[in-house]
XYZ file of C-alpha atoms in Angstrom:
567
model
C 122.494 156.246 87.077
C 123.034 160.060 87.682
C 124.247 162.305 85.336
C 127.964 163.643 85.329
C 128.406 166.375 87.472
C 124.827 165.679 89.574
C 125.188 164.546 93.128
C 124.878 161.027 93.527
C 122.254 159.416 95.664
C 122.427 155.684 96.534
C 119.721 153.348 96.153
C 119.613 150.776 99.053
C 118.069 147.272 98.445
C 117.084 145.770 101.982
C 116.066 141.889 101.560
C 113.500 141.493 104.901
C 111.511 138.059 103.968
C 110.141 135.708 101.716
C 106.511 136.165 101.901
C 105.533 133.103 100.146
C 104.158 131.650 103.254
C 102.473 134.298 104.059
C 100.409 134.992 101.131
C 99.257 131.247 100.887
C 98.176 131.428 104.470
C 96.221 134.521 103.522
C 94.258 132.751 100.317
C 93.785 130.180 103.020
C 92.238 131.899 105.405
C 89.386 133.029 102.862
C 89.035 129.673 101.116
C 86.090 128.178 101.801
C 87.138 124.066 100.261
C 87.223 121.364 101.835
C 85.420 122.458 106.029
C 84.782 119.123 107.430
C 87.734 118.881 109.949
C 88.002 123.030 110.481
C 84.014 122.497 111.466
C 85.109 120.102 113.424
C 87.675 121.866 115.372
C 85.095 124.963 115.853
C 82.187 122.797 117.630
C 82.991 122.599 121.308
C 81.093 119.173 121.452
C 83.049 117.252 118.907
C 85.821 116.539 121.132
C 83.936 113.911 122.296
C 82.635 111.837 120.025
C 83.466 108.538 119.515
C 84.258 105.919 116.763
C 80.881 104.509 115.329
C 80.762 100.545 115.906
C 80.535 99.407 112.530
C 83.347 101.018 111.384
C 85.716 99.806 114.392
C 84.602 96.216 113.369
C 84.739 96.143 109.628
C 88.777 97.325 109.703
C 89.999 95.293 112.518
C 91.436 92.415 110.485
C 92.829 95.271 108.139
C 94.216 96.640 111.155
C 95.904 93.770 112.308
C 97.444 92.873 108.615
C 98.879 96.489 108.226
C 100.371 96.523 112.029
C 102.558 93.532 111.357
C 103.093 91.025 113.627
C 107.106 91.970 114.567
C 105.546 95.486 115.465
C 105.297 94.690 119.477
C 109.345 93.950 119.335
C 110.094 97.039 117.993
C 107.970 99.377 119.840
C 106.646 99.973 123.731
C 103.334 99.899 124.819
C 102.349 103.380 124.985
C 103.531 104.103 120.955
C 101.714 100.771 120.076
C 98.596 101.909 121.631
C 98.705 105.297 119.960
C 99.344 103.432 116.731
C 96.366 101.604 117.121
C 93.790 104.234 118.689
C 95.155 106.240 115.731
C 94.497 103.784 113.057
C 90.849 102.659 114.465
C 89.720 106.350 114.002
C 91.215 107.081 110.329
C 89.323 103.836 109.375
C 85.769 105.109 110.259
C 83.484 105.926 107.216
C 80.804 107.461 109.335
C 82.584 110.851 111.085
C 85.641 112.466 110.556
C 88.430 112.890 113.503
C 91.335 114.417 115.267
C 93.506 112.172 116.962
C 96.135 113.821 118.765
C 99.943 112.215 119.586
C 101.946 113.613 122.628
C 105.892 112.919 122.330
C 107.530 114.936 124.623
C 111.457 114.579 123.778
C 113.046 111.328 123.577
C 110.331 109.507 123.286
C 110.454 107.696 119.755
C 107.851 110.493 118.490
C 109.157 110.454 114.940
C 109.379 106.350 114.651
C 105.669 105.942 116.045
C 104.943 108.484 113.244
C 106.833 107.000 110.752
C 105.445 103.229 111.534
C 101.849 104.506 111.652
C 102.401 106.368 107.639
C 103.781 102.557 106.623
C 100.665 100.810 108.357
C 98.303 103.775 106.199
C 100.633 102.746 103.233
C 99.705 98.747 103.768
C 96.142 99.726 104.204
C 96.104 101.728 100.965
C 94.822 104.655 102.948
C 95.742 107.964 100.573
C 97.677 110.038 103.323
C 98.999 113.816 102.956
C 101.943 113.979 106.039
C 102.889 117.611 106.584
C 105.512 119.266 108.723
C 106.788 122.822 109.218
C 110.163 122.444 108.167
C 111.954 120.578 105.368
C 114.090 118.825 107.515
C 111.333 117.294 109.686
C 109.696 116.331 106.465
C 113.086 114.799 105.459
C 113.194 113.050 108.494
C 109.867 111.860 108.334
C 110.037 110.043 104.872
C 113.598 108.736 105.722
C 112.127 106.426 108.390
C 109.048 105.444 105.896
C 111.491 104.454 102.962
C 113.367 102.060 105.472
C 110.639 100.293 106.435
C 109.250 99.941 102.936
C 112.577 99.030 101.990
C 112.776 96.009 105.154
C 109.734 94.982 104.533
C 110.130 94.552 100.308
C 113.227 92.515 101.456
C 111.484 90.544 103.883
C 108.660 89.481 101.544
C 111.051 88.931 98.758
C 112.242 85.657 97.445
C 115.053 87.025 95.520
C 117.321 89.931 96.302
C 115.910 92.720 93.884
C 117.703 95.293 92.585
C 114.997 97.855 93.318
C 112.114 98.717 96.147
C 108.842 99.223 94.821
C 108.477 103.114 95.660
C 106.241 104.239 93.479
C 103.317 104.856 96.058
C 105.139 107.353 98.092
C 106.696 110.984 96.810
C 108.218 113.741 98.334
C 108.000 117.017 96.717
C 109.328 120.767 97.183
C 112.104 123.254 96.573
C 114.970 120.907 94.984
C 117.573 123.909 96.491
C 115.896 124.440 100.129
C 115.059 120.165 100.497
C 118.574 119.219 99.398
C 117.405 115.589 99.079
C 119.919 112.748 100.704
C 120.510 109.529 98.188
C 118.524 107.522 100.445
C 114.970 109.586 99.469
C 116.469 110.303 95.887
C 113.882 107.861 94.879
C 110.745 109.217 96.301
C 111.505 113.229 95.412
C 108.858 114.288 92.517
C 111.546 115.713 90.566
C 113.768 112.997 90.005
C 111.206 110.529 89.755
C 109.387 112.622 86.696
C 113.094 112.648 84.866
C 113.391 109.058 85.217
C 109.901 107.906 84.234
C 109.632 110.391 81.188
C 113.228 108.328 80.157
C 111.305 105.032 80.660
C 108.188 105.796 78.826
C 109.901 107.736 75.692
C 108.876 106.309 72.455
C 111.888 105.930 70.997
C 114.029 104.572 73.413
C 112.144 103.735 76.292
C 110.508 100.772 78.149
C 108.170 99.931 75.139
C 110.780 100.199 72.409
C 113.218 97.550 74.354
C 110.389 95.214 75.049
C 109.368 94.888 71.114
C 113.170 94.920 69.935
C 113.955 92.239 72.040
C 110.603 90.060 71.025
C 111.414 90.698 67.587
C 115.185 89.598 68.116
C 114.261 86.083 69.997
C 111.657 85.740 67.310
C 113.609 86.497 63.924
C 116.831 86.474 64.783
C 117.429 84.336 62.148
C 115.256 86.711 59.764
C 117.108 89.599 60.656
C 120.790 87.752 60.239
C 120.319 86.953 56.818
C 119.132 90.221 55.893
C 122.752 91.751 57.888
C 124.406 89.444 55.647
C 122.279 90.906 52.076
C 123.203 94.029 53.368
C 126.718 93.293 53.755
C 127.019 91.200 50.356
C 125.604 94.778 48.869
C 127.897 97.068 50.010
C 131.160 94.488 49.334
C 129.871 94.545 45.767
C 129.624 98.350 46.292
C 132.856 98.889 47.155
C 134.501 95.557 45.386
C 137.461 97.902 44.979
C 138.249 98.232 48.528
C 139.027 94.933 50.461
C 136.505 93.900 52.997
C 137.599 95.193 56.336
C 135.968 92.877 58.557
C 134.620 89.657 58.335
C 131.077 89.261 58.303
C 129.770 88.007 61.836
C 128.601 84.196 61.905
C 124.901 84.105 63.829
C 126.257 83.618 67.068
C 128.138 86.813 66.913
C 125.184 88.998 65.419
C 122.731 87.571 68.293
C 125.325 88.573 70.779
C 125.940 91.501 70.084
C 121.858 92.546 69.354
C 121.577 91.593 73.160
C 124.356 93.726 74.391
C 122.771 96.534 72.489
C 119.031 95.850 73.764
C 119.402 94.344 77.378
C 121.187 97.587 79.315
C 118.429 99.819 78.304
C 115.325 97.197 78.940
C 116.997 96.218 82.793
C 117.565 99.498 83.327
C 114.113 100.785 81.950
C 112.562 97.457 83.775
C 113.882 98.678 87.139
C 113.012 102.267 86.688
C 109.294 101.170 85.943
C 109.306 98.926 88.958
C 110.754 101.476 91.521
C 108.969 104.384 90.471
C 105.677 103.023 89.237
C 102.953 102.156 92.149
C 102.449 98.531 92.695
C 98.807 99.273 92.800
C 98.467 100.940 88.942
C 99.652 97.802 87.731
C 97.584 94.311 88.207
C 99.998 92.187 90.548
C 100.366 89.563 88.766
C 101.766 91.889 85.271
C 104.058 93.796 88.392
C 105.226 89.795 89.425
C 105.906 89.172 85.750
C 108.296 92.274 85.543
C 110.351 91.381 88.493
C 111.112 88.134 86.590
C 111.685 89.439 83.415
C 114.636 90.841 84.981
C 116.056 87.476 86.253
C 115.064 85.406 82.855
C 117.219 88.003 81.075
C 119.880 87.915 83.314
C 119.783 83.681 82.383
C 119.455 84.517 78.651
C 122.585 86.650 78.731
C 124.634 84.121 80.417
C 123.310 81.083 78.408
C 123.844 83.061 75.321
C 127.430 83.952 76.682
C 128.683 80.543 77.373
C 131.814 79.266 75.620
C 130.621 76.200 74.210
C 128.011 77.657 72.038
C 128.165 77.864 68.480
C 126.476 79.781 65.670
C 125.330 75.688 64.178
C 123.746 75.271 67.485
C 121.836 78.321 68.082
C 120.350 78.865 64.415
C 119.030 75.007 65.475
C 117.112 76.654 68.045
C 115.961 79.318 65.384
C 114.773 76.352 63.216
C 110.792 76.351 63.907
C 111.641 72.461 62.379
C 113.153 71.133 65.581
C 110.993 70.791 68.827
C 112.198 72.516 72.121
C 112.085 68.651 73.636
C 114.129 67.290 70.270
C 117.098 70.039 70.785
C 117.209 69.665 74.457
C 118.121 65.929 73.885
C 120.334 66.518 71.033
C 122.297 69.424 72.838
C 122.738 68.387 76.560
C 125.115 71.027 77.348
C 122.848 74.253 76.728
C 119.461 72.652 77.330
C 118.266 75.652 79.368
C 118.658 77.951 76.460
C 115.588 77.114 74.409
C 113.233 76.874 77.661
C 114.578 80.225 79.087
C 113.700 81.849 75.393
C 110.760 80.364 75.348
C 110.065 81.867 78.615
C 111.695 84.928 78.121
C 109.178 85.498 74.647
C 106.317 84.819 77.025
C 106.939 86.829 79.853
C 107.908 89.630 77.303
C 104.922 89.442 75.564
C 102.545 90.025 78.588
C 104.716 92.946 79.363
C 104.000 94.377 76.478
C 100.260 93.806 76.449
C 100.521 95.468 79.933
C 102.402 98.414 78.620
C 99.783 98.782 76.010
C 96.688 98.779 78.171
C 98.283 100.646 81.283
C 96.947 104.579 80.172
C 100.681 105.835 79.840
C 99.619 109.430 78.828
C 99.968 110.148 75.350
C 102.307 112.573 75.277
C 105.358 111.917 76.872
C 106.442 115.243 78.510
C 107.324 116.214 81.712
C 103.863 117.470 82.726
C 101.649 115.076 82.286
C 104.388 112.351 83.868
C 104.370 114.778 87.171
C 100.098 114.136 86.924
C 100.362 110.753 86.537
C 102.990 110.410 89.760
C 100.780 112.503 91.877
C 98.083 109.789 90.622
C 99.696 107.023 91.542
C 100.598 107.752 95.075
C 99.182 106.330 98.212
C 101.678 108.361 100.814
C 102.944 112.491 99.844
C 105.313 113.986 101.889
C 105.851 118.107 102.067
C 106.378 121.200 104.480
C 102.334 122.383 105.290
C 103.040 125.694 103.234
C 104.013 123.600 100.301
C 100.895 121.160 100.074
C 99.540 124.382 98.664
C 100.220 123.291 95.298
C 98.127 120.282 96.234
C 94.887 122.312 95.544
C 95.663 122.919 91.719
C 96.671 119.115 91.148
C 93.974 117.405 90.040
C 94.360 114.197 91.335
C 92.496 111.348 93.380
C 91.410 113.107 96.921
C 93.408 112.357 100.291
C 91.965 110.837 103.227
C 94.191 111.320 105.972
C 96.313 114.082 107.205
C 99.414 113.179 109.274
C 101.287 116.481 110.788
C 104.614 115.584 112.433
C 105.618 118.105 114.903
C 102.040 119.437 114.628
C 102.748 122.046 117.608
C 105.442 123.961 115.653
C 103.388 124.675 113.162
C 100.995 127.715 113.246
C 97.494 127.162 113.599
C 96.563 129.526 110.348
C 99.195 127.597 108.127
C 97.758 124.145 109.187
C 94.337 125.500 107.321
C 96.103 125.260 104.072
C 96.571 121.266 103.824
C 93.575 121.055 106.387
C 90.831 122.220 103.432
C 92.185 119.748 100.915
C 89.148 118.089 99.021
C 88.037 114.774 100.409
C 89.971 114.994 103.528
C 88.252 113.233 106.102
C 90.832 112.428 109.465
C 93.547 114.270 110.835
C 96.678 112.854 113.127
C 98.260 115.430 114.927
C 101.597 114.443 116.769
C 103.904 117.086 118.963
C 104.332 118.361 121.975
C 103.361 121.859 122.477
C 105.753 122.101 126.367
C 108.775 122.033 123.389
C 109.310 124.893 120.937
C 106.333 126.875 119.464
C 106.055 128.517 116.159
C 108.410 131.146 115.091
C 106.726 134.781 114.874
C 108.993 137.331 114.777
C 106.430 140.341 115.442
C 105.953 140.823 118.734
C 102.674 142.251 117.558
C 101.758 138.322 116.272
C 102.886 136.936 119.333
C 101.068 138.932 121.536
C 97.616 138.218 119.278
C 98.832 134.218 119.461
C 99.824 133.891 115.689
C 101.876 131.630 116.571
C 99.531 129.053 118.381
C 99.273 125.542 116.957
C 96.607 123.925 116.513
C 97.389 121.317 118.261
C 98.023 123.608 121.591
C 94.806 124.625 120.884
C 93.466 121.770 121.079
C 94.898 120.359 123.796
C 93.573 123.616 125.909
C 89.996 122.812 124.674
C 90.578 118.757 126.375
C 91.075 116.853 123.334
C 92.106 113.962 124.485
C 95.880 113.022 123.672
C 97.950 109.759 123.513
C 101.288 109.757 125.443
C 104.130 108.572 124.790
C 105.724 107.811 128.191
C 109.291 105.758 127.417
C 112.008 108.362 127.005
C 114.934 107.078 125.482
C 116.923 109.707 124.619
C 118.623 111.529 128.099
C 120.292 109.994 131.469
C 117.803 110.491 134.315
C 119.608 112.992 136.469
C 118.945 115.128 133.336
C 115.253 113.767 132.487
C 114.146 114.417 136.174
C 113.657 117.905 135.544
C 111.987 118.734 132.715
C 110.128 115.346 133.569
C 108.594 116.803 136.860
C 108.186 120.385 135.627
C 106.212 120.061 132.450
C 105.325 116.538 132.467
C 104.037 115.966 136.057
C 106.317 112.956 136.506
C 104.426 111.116 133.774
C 107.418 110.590 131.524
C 109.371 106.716 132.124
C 113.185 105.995 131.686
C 113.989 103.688 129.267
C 115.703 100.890 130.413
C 118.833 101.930 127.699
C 119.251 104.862 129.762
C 119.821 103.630 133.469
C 122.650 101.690 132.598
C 125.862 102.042 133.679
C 127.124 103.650 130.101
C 125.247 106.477 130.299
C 126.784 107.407 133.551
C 130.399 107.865 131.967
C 132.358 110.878 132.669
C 134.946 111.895 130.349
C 135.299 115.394 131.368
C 136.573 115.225 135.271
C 135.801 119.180 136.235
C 133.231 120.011 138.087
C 131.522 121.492 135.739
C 131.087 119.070 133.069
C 128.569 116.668 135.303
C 125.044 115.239 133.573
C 124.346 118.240 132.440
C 125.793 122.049 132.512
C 125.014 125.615 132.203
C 127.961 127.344 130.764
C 128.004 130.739 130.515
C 129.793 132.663 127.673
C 130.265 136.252 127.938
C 131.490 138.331 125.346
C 129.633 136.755 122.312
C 127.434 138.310 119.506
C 124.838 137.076 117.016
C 125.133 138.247 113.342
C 124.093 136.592 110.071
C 125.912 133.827 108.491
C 125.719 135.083 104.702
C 124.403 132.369 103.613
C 121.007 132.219 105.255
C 119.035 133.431 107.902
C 120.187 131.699 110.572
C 121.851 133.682 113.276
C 125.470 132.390 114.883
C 127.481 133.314 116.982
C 131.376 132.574 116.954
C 132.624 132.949 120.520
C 129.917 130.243 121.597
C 130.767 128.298 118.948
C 134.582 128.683 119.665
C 134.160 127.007 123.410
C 132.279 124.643 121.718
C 134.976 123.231 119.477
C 137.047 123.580 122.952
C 134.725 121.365 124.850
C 134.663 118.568 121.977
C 138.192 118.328 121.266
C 138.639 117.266 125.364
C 135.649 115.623 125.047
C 137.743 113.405 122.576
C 140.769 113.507 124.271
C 138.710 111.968 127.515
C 137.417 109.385 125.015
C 140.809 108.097 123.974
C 141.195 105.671 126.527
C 138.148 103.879 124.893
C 138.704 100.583 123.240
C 139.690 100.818 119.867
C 136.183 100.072 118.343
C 134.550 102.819 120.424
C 137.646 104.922 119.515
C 136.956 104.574 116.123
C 133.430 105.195 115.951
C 133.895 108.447 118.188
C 136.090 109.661 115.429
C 133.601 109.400 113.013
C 131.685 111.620 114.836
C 133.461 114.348 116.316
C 136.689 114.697 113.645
């Protein structure tokens, strides 16, 4: 602050970048970690070698298990085939590779990529998959979760109130990923809170499991010392008249199991969505599924009308054989064999809980280790897998970069030199969008080459994906011809007679249109760094709202869903 009668000079504050970025592709570029696949890219003969033998014939039932045999309805033969040429390469123990994918737009890019991550996944190949931006990453693991998700349901007999998840995580800034419900369960952040509530001491997973043992094994025990403990304090207080009633067994029981069973379900299904099917033996991860539908029966037996406190405390009685109470109380005979069950199944649980290497200390740190541990599949932005390097945690295998050619060549080094990682899957298309460089400077020296332009100069071989699916063909003729040398197919979807309608009847609104708007500036938005520009955007809103109009003679279904989108 000046002083009082000094003339006052203003300090400016000029916010340009965040260099975060940056500065890890710097360390990057003077690590010297993990070479294999860099050394790789550097020798001008590598582009050519092939798959060793042994290794293509050791994985190809593996292969064929992880594919899935509904795969060939779902996808076309050029994103199959890239799939599979993919998948032969990652599974070779002799050399390391770089297989390259080529979607040019509308061709299904991000579903082949998101079907070959869930055949890794089944394989129990550990897999790093990378993009530049958050929302690609998003994207990305959206697809993934689905399929896990279908293919849980498919293979379950029941209808689970959970998806085994635990083998996949997405991490990263909680503000800049602004994670959707449907990934909630795979982001590192919310899985660590949950988890560190399941395994607390006090009130966690553990704790439930013995309380309830205890209850359906002394129940009885523990009513009679509720009732010492009421007969003391009525003697107590012999002045005051008893308030309530002291509960008859039935009641006592009941009400133990509405305090216990919330937190063990809820506990049970936290452990089985965020805990990796492989860090527990199947069979203990079987056994936890249902324990959540025996307790569901021992509630509602327990629950039923015509039970009475004479009839349960008969059950207690280590006298009277399960076979002797069925016959002598027809009308609940399930509830001794579902206990019975339920003390079993509990048991194991327990003994798995005990031997499973739960860390120690409870805490949010070692919880984030042991998730990082546990997972198969980890999703992030390239510049964020960064972190990766001070994790100490079972190497990756395979790195899987969606929209490989937007990302700069220098900032692929930094998941590239991860320890252990042997195969790389590149998948882009570099005729789209490159990198952004602002310095002309950059530009000019190709900073903003991707590696996967790169390679693609040098004749690494690339797959193709040649179905579009996305555009009508009056518009996919040009860009088709131009940068694709007629090599791109139309979809069948797209030469039908719907995607010839014309809601707009000027001339200028045919397939496609170049509208010119004069009289528009860009400036900042405030609230990031994106750039708009409000006269554009104005004739925009113009264009929709008779875009909807047209649409209005639509049948009401269509009319409907058109509302959803543009109102």
């Amino acid at each position: 602050m000046p002083f009082k009668g000094e003339k006052q000079d203003w300090l400016y504050v000029v916010y340009l970048t965040n260099t975060m970025t940056n500065k890890r592709i710097w360390k990057a570029l003077h690590w010297f970690k993990n070479l294999t696949l860099i050394e790789k890219v550097l020798c001008s003969n590598a582009m050519v070698e092939e798959q060793c033998d042994s290794c293509s014939v050791n994985h190809t039932g593996q292969l064929s298990e992880s594919f899935g045999s509904d795969l060939y309805t779902q996808m076309n033969e050029s994103q199959t085939k890239a799939i599979r040429a993919s998948l032969n390469k990652m599974t070779c123990d002799q050399n390391s590779h770089i297989e390259l994918i080529w979607g040019p737009p509308g061709t299904g890019k991000t579903k082949t990529v998101s079907q070959m991550l869930f055949s890794l996944l089944r394989m129990n190949y550990r897999t790093l998959c990378c993009a530049p931006t958050n929302v690609a990453v998003k994207e990305v693991a959206s697809r993934v979760v689905k399929l896990v998700k279908e293919a849980y349901a498919a293979e379950s007999e029941k209808s689970d109130p959970f998806t085994p998840l635990g083998d996949i995580i997405l991490f990263g800034n909680k503000d800049r990923l602004k994670v959707a419900p449907d990934i909630e369960d795979i982001y590192l952040d919310y899985r660590v809170k949950r988890l560190v509530e399941c395994f607390a001491p006090s009130n966690g997973l553990k704790h439930c499991v013995h309380s309830m043992i205890d209850l359906l094994e002394h129940g009885a025990s523990h009513y009679h010392i509720f009732l010492e403990n009421e007969l003391i304090k009525t003697k107590e207080n012999k002045d005051e008249a008893p308030k309530d009633k002291p509960k008859s067994f039935l009641e006592f029981i009941r009400a133990r199991v509405k305090a216990i069973l919330p937190s063990l379900r809820r506990c049970l299904i936290t452990f089985c969505t965020h805990v990796a099917r492989s860090f527990v033996a199947k069979q203990n991860f079987e056994k936890m599924v249902h324990l959540i539908y025996l307790l569901e029966s021992l509630e509602k037996e327990l629950f039923e009308k015509f039970l009475t406190s004479d009839i349960l405390e008969k059950l207690y009685s280590s006298s009277i054989m399960v076979e002797d109470f069925s016959k002598a109380v027809t009308c609940t005979w399930l509830l001794p064999d579902i206990r019975s069950k339920c003390l079993f199944v509990l048991k194991t649980v327990h003994s798995t809980l005990e031997n499973l290497g739960i860390p120690a200390t409870v805490n949010e740190e070692s919880i984030r280790e042991l998730c990082f541990q546990m997972a198969t599949l980890v999703f992030c932005t390239a510049s964020t897998s960064y972190k990766l390097h001070r994790t100490n945690v079972e190497p990756l295998k395979v790195l899987v970069i969606d929209e490989a050619a937007q990302l700069k060549e220098c900032e692929s080094l930094i998941p590239l030199q991860l320890p252990g990682l042997k195969h790389a899957i590149l998948v882009g298309d570099e005729c789209q969008f490159p990198a952004s460089v602002n310095s002309k400077i950059s530009a000019n020296a190709a900073f903003g080459r991707s590696l996967f332009e790169r390679l693609s100069s040098l004749g690494q071989p690339k797959h193709l994906l040649n179905i579009q699916y996305r555009m009508h063909p009056s518009i996919s003729c040009f860009p088709n011809s131009i940068f694709y040398t007629d090599k791109i197919m139309d979809a069948p979807e797209v030469r039908r007679k719907k995607h010839e309608r014309c809601f707009l009847r000027e001339k200028m609104f045919g397939p496609y249109s170049f509208i010119n708007v004069p009289g528009g500036n860009e400036d900042g938005d405030g609230d990031d760094y994106s750039l708009r520009n409000i006269v554009e955007a104005a004739v925009v809103v113009k264009i929709v709202q008779k875009l909807y109009k047209g649409m209005s003679r639509l049948p009401s279904l269509n009319n409907f869903i058109y509302k959803q989108v543009f109102c």
